[in-house]
């Protein structure tokens, strides 16, 4: 077992207080958006194996069979295929979508062949991997996920009573679902910038008024008005109105697969994702928006958000997803209860989000039994890497999330 020393990413949209509060540290006054746990090359966690701090990525590369297990190495290669995070959104993230695996491989190879520099601001694909992700709320967590049904989107836009948006309402009423959504999103993202900024300003003012009126879209209008305050004049504000607004309660989760437009708006959660940096942005950002490529990747079909609640088996509460690069579960530990045996054979990261926990290596665990009898306490916000060849038991009083793979 290795205690992880993790890096906080200070993205501008991050909360200044949520992660410090969880970690029990003093806020710095600067945004603290994400705490990364894993072996992502951008900010790998560090471990201490007796010869000074080492990047987890280097430890895994030195002996992938031991650290990851034979099955995970054969399936995903000699690297940890997921990244675990604490994510604290203090303001809306960009509206975005991710490619599937085949799209990512082909598009990455194309940009490589064309010699597009990997760090170029107009480059879309940083790697050849897909980026499915799961967000599990630790506090009430607001977001946008998937397209609304076209008649619902038309109703929502029509109620704003903004003349320049009426053609979009007509399209949503007149075209088949997929065609209507594609046509409206294309029109929004390619409209004259000055004209669209004025439309956004009028729509934001109308959304502010409608947020004060009880109705089926009241909370959504409040969210859209808040987005517009953060991104005045951004066409992504209108694009966001085509999407479902959702608020997760603590313990609820949302899986985000390829092609589904989404944005996180506010709250603290545990996020797990496949190791990739491939993001195509739709708006709510000063960064590059490649409209043709975006339109190629987006799935233009209404998608009602599927809120996940954990399924409990033998004390482990699992969030089921359709991919194998990661598996997220949690343990609700009760003081004085019998130890929970954590399955072995795959790499895993354990994160304590409430209370305290104690990891104890089972006899014979680890290479040559060298860590037999070792213990590792975790307090709120602390995490540990457990190699595939280690068997551990978990006790304590609190909540522990477990991230691993499916093989």
XYZ file of C-alpha atoms in Angstrom:
407
model
C 0.000 0.000 0.000
C 1.245 3.452 -0.868
C -0.081 6.735 0.439
C -0.504 9.098 -2.510
C 0.811 12.643 -2.618
C -1.441 14.363 -5.138
C -1.434 17.553 -7.190
C -4.184 20.187 -7.157
C -4.924 21.720 -10.562
C -5.772 25.457 -10.262
C -8.108 25.853 -13.254
C -9.978 29.158 -13.316
C -13.403 27.534 -12.904
C -12.435 25.824 -9.647
C -13.934 26.509 -6.244
C -11.666 28.356 -3.835
C -13.020 26.509 -0.782
C -14.468 23.038 -1.545
C -11.269 21.002 -1.857
C -9.487 22.789 1.025
C -12.534 22.151 3.220
C -12.488 18.434 2.391
C -8.716 18.196 2.912
C -8.808 20.237 6.115
C -6.410 22.854 4.752
C -6.583 26.628 4.609
C -7.885 28.123 1.359
C -5.274 30.058 -0.575
C -7.749 32.404 -2.217
C -6.925 30.837 -5.580
C -9.197 28.353 -7.393
C -8.561 24.690 -6.602
C -10.409 22.819 -9.318
C -9.199 19.209 -9.335
C -7.125 16.911 -7.135
C -5.590 14.241 -9.385
C -4.988 10.685 -8.174
C -3.276 8.301 -10.559
C -0.471 8.093 -13.087
C -1.538 10.624 -15.718
C 1.642 12.120 -17.222
C 0.304 15.629 -16.673
C 0.450 15.348 -12.875
C 1.184 11.814 -11.609
C 0.698 11.070 -7.923
C 3.863 10.445 -5.935
C 4.642 7.525 -3.630
C 7.416 6.708 -1.178
C 9.039 3.303 -1.599
C 12.066 3.914 0.624
C 14.330 5.793 -1.792
C 12.565 9.137 -1.902
C 9.352 10.284 -3.601
C 8.701 8.709 -6.996
C 6.014 9.323 -9.594
C 3.425 6.553 -9.604
C 3.805 6.396 -13.382
C 7.495 5.527 -12.976
C 6.778 2.919 -10.304
C 4.248 1.232 -12.590
C 6.562 1.392 -15.611
C 9.322 -0.350 -13.609
C 7.172 -3.424 -12.877
C 3.736 -3.289 -14.573
C 2.998 -6.988 -13.994
C 3.262 -6.583 -10.253
C 1.660 -3.157 -9.932
C -1.172 -3.636 -12.432
C -1.521 -7.413 -12.601
C -1.126 -9.665 -15.613
C -4.756 -9.371 -16.740
C -4.883 -5.548 -16.618
C -1.494 -5.248 -18.336
C -2.602 -7.574 -21.127
C -5.880 -5.713 -21.553
C -4.794 -2.073 -21.250
C -1.026 -2.109 -21.637
C 1.647 -1.207 -19.055
C -0.162 1.853 -17.711
C -2.911 2.702 -15.282
C -5.904 3.209 -17.607
C -7.897 5.571 -15.386
C -7.542 8.857 -13.539
C -9.414 9.512 -10.281
C -10.175 13.086 -9.214
C -11.831 15.267 -6.682
C -13.554 17.878 -8.863
C -14.750 21.166 -7.384
C -16.596 23.439 -9.809
C -17.076 26.991 -8.592
C -18.265 28.178 -12.007
C -19.373 26.407 -15.217
C -16.887 24.337 -17.188
C -16.851 24.436 -20.974
C -19.656 22.773 -22.887
C -17.940 19.737 -24.389
C -18.107 16.314 -25.982
C -15.676 13.385 -26.245
C -14.950 11.011 -29.166
C -15.342 7.247 -29.070
C -12.254 5.034 -29.272
C -12.325 4.517 -33.052
C -12.840 8.236 -33.696
C -10.001 9.160 -31.353
C -7.550 6.717 -32.924
C -8.295 7.836 -36.479
C -8.367 11.565 -35.743
C -5.193 11.471 -33.631
C -3.359 9.629 -36.418
C -4.637 12.175 -38.953
C -3.364 15.154 -36.953
C -0.039 13.389 -36.433
C 0.242 12.727 -40.181
C -0.541 16.364 -40.941
C 2.138 17.518 -38.520
C -0.163 19.509 -36.236
C 1.971 20.301 -33.144
C 0.683 18.452 -30.064
C 0.567 21.718 -28.119
C -1.059 23.815 -30.829
C -4.174 25.623 -29.573
C -6.142 24.458 -32.630
C -5.215 20.785 -32.166
C -8.213 18.644 -31.155
C -6.694 15.270 -30.269
C -3.912 14.957 -27.699
C -3.898 11.145 -27.703
C -5.500 8.114 -29.366
C -7.849 7.218 -26.508
C -11.495 7.816 -25.705
C -12.575 9.687 -22.563
C -15.648 8.185 -20.931
C -16.153 9.574 -17.432
C -18.296 9.216 -14.323
C -19.050 11.958 -11.808
C -20.366 11.044 -8.348
C -21.697 13.920 -6.246
C -20.343 14.594 -2.763
C -22.486 17.749 -2.497
C -25.478 18.821 -4.597
C -23.937 18.959 -8.068
C -25.364 20.869 -11.053
C -24.730 19.945 -14.657
C -25.969 19.719 -18.224
C -26.148 16.367 -19.961
C -27.516 15.283 -23.339
C -30.010 16.942 -25.661
C -33.536 17.683 -24.619
C -36.387 16.329 -26.737
C -36.862 18.790 -29.589
C -40.375 19.818 -28.503
C -39.131 20.524 -24.972
C -36.190 22.566 -26.284
C -38.583 24.504 -28.529
C -40.891 25.207 -25.587
C -38.010 26.423 -23.435
C -36.618 28.733 -26.138
C -40.048 30.062 -27.129
C -40.818 31.124 -23.565
C -37.831 33.488 -23.674
C -39.701 35.571 -26.279
C -36.485 36.620 -28.030
C -37.234 37.385 -31.694
C -33.839 36.250 -32.985
C -34.351 32.800 -31.448
C -37.723 32.179 -33.079
C -36.204 30.623 -36.233
C -34.600 27.991 -33.985
C -37.977 27.286 -32.420
C -39.486 26.836 -35.886
C -36.734 24.418 -36.905
C -37.247 22.361 -33.739
C -40.958 22.117 -34.503
C -40.593 21.373 -38.220
C -37.631 18.973 -38.582
C -37.121 15.382 -37.437
C -35.316 15.133 -34.098
C -31.738 14.532 -35.189
C -31.932 16.947 -38.121
C -33.480 19.676 -35.973
C -30.871 19.432 -33.223
C -27.997 19.395 -35.709
C -29.387 22.351 -37.667
C -29.994 24.494 -34.600
C -26.621 23.775 -32.989
C -24.864 24.479 -36.292
C -26.731 27.760 -36.687
C -25.906 28.852 -33.138
C -22.183 28.108 -33.432
C -21.774 29.684 -36.888
C -23.938 32.786 -36.389
C -22.562 36.313 -36.702
C -20.687 36.933 -33.456
C -22.130 40.376 -32.709
C -25.690 39.319 -33.504
C -25.360 36.198 -31.368
C -23.942 38.190 -28.457
C -27.040 40.389 -28.528
C -29.297 37.308 -28.644
C -27.462 35.833 -25.673
C -27.877 39.067 -23.708
C -31.628 39.117 -24.349
C -32.001 35.398 -23.620
C -30.064 35.749 -20.367
C -32.296 38.595 -19.180
C -35.408 36.567 -20.037
C -34.009 33.480 -18.273
C -33.369 35.621 -15.180
C -37.027 36.661 -15.152
C -38.346 33.153 -15.770
C -36.155 31.752 -12.976
C -38.342 33.689 -10.548
C -41.550 32.117 -11.902
C -42.640 28.693 -10.692
C -42.738 26.218 -13.570
C -41.217 23.035 -15.011
C -38.081 24.820 -16.266
C -37.597 27.244 -13.380
C -34.351 25.709 -12.097
C -33.024 25.260 -15.622
C -33.615 28.948 -16.416
C -31.747 29.879 -13.230
C -28.836 27.721 -14.351
C -28.781 29.234 -17.846
C -28.899 32.761 -16.403
C -25.947 31.922 -14.165
C -24.015 30.509 -17.132
C -24.611 33.744 -19.055
C -23.244 35.809 -16.168
C -19.996 33.842 -16.375
C -19.869 33.813 -20.196
C -21.622 36.958 -21.469
C -22.280 36.867 -25.191
C -20.980 33.300 -25.619
C -23.019 31.255 -28.157
C -22.556 28.318 -25.808
C -25.246 29.889 -23.606
C -27.863 29.203 -26.304
C -26.362 25.800 -27.057
C -26.670 24.980 -23.357
C -30.412 25.606 -23.546
C -30.718 22.609 -25.869
C -29.405 20.341 -23.100
C -30.979 18.753 -20.055
C -30.324 20.471 -16.735
C -29.714 18.065 -13.876
C -28.854 18.297 -10.190
C -27.283 15.260 -8.565
C -27.741 14.679 -4.859
C -24.855 13.334 -2.748
C -24.206 9.699 -3.673
C -25.829 9.982 -7.108
C -23.679 9.698 -10.230
C -23.785 10.351 -13.944
C -21.955 8.428 -16.666
C -20.906 10.437 -19.723
C -20.171 8.404 -22.821
C -18.909 9.345 -26.272
C -20.765 11.940 -28.307
C -22.957 13.237 -25.460
C -22.637 17.022 -24.954
C -22.300 18.009 -21.326
C -20.985 20.573 -18.861
C -20.419 20.643 -15.112
C -21.855 23.785 -13.535
C -21.140 23.655 -9.812
C -20.489 21.362 -6.868
C -17.985 18.879 -5.448
C -17.715 15.315 -6.704
C -15.527 12.292 -7.251
C -14.755 11.908 -10.949
C -13.182 8.940 -12.683
C -12.258 8.846 -16.351
C -10.229 6.966 -18.900
C -6.754 8.424 -19.313
C -7.263 10.893 -22.151
C -7.191 14.621 -22.831
C -9.474 14.542 -25.888
C -12.079 17.285 -25.542
C -14.102 18.966 -28.302
C -15.628 22.189 -27.014
C -19.037 23.563 -27.973
C -18.814 26.866 -26.129
C -18.515 28.514 -22.697
C -14.801 28.853 -23.271
C -12.206 31.184 -24.795
C -10.465 28.105 -26.225
C -10.635 26.776 -29.776
C -14.016 25.514 -31.028
C -13.694 23.366 -34.164
C -17.294 23.417 -35.365
C -16.997 20.912 -38.265
C -15.161 18.359 -36.118
C -17.569 18.913 -33.245
C -20.566 18.289 -35.501
C -18.936 15.057 -36.686
C -18.558 13.736 -33.123
C -21.781 14.869 -31.432
C -24.622 12.351 -31.167
C -27.683 14.314 -32.239
C -30.346 12.447 -30.342
C -32.331 13.304 -27.210
C -30.821 11.616 -24.175
C -32.540 11.711 -20.804
C -29.862 11.789 -18.079
C -29.556 8.365 -16.461
C -28.863 9.061 -12.800
C -26.889 6.188 -11.289
C -27.313 4.988 -7.746
C -24.918 2.379 -6.382
C -25.797 -1.297 -6.305
C -24.693 -2.967 -3.076
C -23.148 -6.456 -3.023
C -21.399 -7.707 0.115
C -21.013 -4.196 1.467
C -19.472 -2.749 -1.705
C -21.691 -0.198 -3.475
C -20.848 -0.144 -7.192
C -21.715 2.365 -9.917
C -22.236 0.224 -13.011
C -20.940 1.569 -16.326
C -20.579 0.017 -19.810
C -16.784 0.364 -20.074
C -13.828 -1.519 -18.583
C -11.098 1.111 -18.133
C -12.535 2.011 -14.750
C -14.916 0.792 -12.088
C -16.005 3.033 -9.205
C -17.488 1.805 -5.964
C -17.671 2.924 -2.364
C -17.742 1.500 1.149
C -19.779 3.002 3.974
C -17.754 1.965 7.022
C -19.338 1.585 10.456
C -17.248 1.757 13.599
C -16.736 -1.650 15.223
C -17.847 -3.573 12.122
C -15.869 -6.556 10.829
C -13.067 -5.713 8.363
C -14.038 -5.471 4.690
C -11.810 -7.546 2.458
C -10.919 -5.636 -0.709
C -10.666 -7.805 -3.850
C -7.146 -8.089 -5.256
C -5.632 -8.862 -8.655
C -6.143 -5.423 -10.216
C -4.631 -1.991 -9.523
C -6.754 0.206 -7.316
C -6.898 3.593 -5.654
C -8.777 4.040 -2.383
C -9.978 7.545 -1.466
C -11.426 8.492 1.921
C -14.040 11.242 1.529
C -15.502 11.231 5.041
C -14.372 10.065 8.468
C -11.343 7.801 8.785
C -10.258 4.433 7.444
C -7.493 1.934 8.119
C -5.962 -0.285 5.444
C -4.293 -3.433 6.686
C -2.316 -5.786 4.431
C -3.398 -9.387 4.703
C -0.742 -12.010 5.575
C 1.353 -12.990 2.549
C 0.299 -9.902 0.616
C 2.788 -8.107 -1.611
C 5.892 -9.264 -3.352
C 7.472 -11.960 -1.206
C 5.174 -10.971 1.639
C 7.404 -7.962 2.248
C 4.493 -5.776 3.351
C 2.839 -8.368 5.565
C 1.101 -6.806 8.538
C 1.569 -3.220 7.340
C -1.114 -0.649 8.062
C -2.022 2.635 6.433
C -4.493 5.068 8.030
C -6.452 7.423 5.777
C -8.186 10.562 6.918
C -10.683 12.620 4.933
C -9.208 13.567 1.554
C -6.310 11.092 1.705
C -5.826 8.291 -0.798
C -3.736 5.179 -1.374
C -2.562 3.052 -4.273
C -2.907 -0.713 -3.786
C -0.883 -2.814 -6.211
C -2.485 -5.809 -7.897
C -0.457 -8.313 -5.848
C -1.596 -6.869 -2.513
C -4.587 -8.017 -0.474
C -5.944 -5.533 2.022
C -8.702 -5.213 4.599
C -10.583 -2.028 5.320
C -11.962 -0.844 8.673
C -12.958 2.494 10.123
C -15.889 4.859 10.300
C -16.559 6.897 7.188
C -16.759 6.634 3.396
C -14.109 5.203 1.087
C -14.295 5.202 -2.719
C -12.556 2.403 -4.608
C -11.335 2.895 -8.190
C -10.127 -0.061 -10.218
C -10.536 -1.728 -13.630
C -12.671 -4.491 -15.110
C -10.727 -7.450 -16.562
